Amino acid sequence: MKQINITTPSKNYPVYVGEQAITKLGEVLQSLTPAPKNVLIITDHNVGELYLKDVQAELDQKFSYESFQIKPGDSQKSFENYYACQSFALEKGLDRTSVILALGGGMIGDIAGFVAGTYMRGIRFIQIPTTILAHDSAVGGKTGINHPEGKNMIGVFHQPEAVIYSTDFLSTLPENEIRSGFAEVIKHALIADPSFYEYLRKNITTLNDLKDEHLLNCLTRGIEIKNEVVSQDEREKGIRAFLNFGHTLGHAIEGELRYKDITHGEAVAHGMLFALSLKEETIQLGKNLKRWLHDLGYPTTPKNLSVSSLINRMKKDKKAAGRTINMVLLEQTGHPYIAPYQAIDLEEKLTEFLKEN
Ligand code: ADP
Ligand code: ZN
């Protein structure tokens, strides 16, 4: 098992990654002061069905616990479910010493973290991620829910006490979820670590390679890179924006497809290819990446996307400023920078890109 120590201005905490990392749970809870009165596990039906009993087994006879399950899917990151969790926590008598366990993918991490961040003005929580994508969302302290007006519109920064990443829990992930999470690993490599990128290119030639030692390396290096960036910029004022590589177009594609038919990471993969196509120096890198993604079974860019609608969405991006769209590009692997584009210029480039991809 590997341990990564996350350092942020507001808090330091450990991430345990490896087979059976869940066996650390009792120890982590016991080390907390004040000792928790009780524990609330929040999960979704899919993950609950598969792994709730494993988590409960770690708590049995040591801690009193309750479990609350919500339906799977990002649309469940809703105010209604948030409120239902709060009501359940009140009914079960959670107090300020209680601890919430977020057992699931990014969706559960976000909503359970937000419940923890606001219940009685904030109680402690532990992330137990079960997707590859969650290597990204479990670090950085962002929690929240969606509003009909937009995703992640309501939330708080709230850091967990620990992250327990039991890689055995990832063995049941569907293929598209593996692709979704791995795209974010590739992103971390591209923005920060050329030798990690080479390692991935060499060793991950099919999705089947994403297990054991390689899976462990992907999660740990991904988390380390995210931590390096976030710890320098916890509240997203500067370099944290580099984590947005591939996301300006990625988010727009997800939005256009109403968050159906494409996973987050698959959309980000298209966004990264577009970003690499924008600069002469990275065109070849983009072509190689495209071939590799194709071999890994990533879908081609969806047809029938409206360029003007995509550009409109990109203009509304939280990171955009007026008519200028800020794109994260690479000078080369490991060297990201922000390039402002006039919407009209980007529209032309995007039209060309969608024709060719
Ligand atoms: P993320 O935001 O990290 O992609 P989600 O929380 O949206 O993750 O989960 C994606 C889907 O995968 C959901 O339907 C969820 O129930 C399911 N899921 C999460 N973890 C696992 C797992 N380990 N095995 C099988 N299905 C899982
Ligand atoms: Zn992302």
Tab-separated table of N, CA and C and ligand atoms in Angstrom, residues 44 46-47 50-51 72 105-107 130-131 133-134 169 172-174 177, ligand 1:
chain	number	residue	atom	x	y	z
A	44	ASP	N	-24.031	5.106	-3.279
A	44	ASP	CA	-25.151	4.945	-4.215
A	44	ASP	C	-25.510	3.464	-4.303
A	46	ASN	N	-25.515	1.200	-6.658
A	46	ASN	CA	-24.564	0.272	-7.310
A	46	ASN	C	-23.406	-0.067	-6.388
A	47	VAL	N	-22.793	0.971	-5.863
A	47	VAL	CA	-21.610	0.763	-5.029
A	47	VAL	C	-22.018	0.121	-3.703
A	50	LEU	N	-22.364	-3.531	-3.971
A	50	LEU	CA	-21.084	-4.241	-4.130
A	50	LEU	C	-20.199	-4.176	-2.880
A	51	TYR	N	-20.118	-3.003	-2.242
A	51	TYR	CA	-19.041	-2.819	-1.249
A	51	TYR	C	-19.464	-2.325	0.132
A	72	PRO	N	-27.766	6.071	-8.328
A	72	PRO	CA	-26.526	6.436	-9.030
A	72	PRO	C	-26.760	7.471	-10.126
A	105	GLY	N	-18.056	6.954	-6.345
A	105	GLY	CA	-17.302	7.747	-7.313
A	105	GLY	C	-17.385	9.228	-6.981
A	106	GLY	N	-17.053	10.038	-7.972
A	106	GLY	CA	-17.018	11.479	-7.761
A	106	GLY	C	-18.366	12.053	-7.349
A	107	MET	N	-19.425	11.460	-7.852
A	107	MET	CA	-20.759	11.967	-7.524
A	107	MET	C	-20.982	11.890	-6.016
A	130	THR	N	-14.313	4.897	-5.353
A	130	THR	CA	-14.438	3.589	-6.021
A	130	THR	C	-14.320	3.684	-7.542
A	131	THR	N	-13.969	4.855	-8.072
A	131	THR	CA	-13.737	4.980	-9.515
A	131	THR	C	-12.322	5.520	-9.749
A	133	LEU	N	-11.783	7.902	-11.930
A	133	LEU	CA	-11.986	9.351	-12.066
A	133	LEU	C	-11.897	10.061	-10.716
A	134	ALA	N	-12.312	9.365	-9.666
A	134	ALA	CA	-12.328	9.997	-8.345
A	134	ALA	C	-10.925	10.288	-7.814
A	169	PHE	N	-11.714	-2.377	-4.868
A	169	PHE	CA	-13.080	-1.900	-5.133
A	169	PHE	C	-13.250	-1.462	-6.604
A	172	THR	N	-14.741	-3.845	-10.440
A	172	THR	CA	-16.058	-3.998	-11.062
A	172	THR	C	-16.454	-2.807	-11.938
A	173	LEU	N	-15.533	-1.875	-12.124
A	173	LEU	CA	-15.869	-0.674	-12.905
A	173	LEU	C	-16.200	-1.019	-14.352
A	174	PRO	N	-17.285	-0.473	-14.875
A	174	PRO	CA	-17.574	-0.670	-16.302
A	174	PRO	C	-16.501	0.011	-17.167
A	177	GLU	N	-16.372	3.740	-17.666
A	177	GLU	CA	-15.927	4.457	-16.466
A	177	GLU	C	-14.398	4.360	-16.308
B	1	ADP	P1	-17.290	9.527	-11.258
B	1	ADP	O1	-17.873	10.891	-11.077
B	1	ADP	O2	-16.088	9.289	-10.413
B	1	ADP	O3	-17.173	9.075	-12.670
B	1	ADP	P2	-19.841	8.390	-10.399
B	1	ADP	O4	-20.017	8.512	-8.942
B	1	ADP	O5	-20.658	9.239	-11.297
B	1	ADP	O6	-18.290	8.491	-10.666
B	1	ADP	O7	-20.010	6.855	-10.798
B	1	ADP	C1	-20.140	6.437	-12.133
B	1	ADP	C2	-20.999	5.169	-12.183
B	1	ADP	O8	-20.198	4.045	-11.800
B	1	ADP	C3	-22.181	5.170	-11.232
B	1	ADP	O9	-23.241	4.509	-11.868
B	1	ADP	C4	-21.689	4.377	-10.051
B	1	ADP	O10	-22.729	3.767	-9.348
B	1	ADP	C5	-20.796	3.352	-10.709
B	1	ADP	N1	-19.677	2.871	-9.905
B	1	ADP	C6	-18.869	3.606	-9.114
B	1	ADP	N2	-17.905	2.851	-8.595
B	1	ADP	C7	-18.092	1.601	-9.061
B	1	ADP	C8	-17.406	0.366	-8.897
B	1	ADP	N3	-16.314	0.283	-8.172
B	1	ADP	N4	-17.904	-0.726	-9.529
B	1	ADP	C9	-19.006	-0.629	-10.306
B	1	ADP	N5	-19.684	0.485	-10.521
B	1	ADP	C10	-19.236	1.604	-9.905
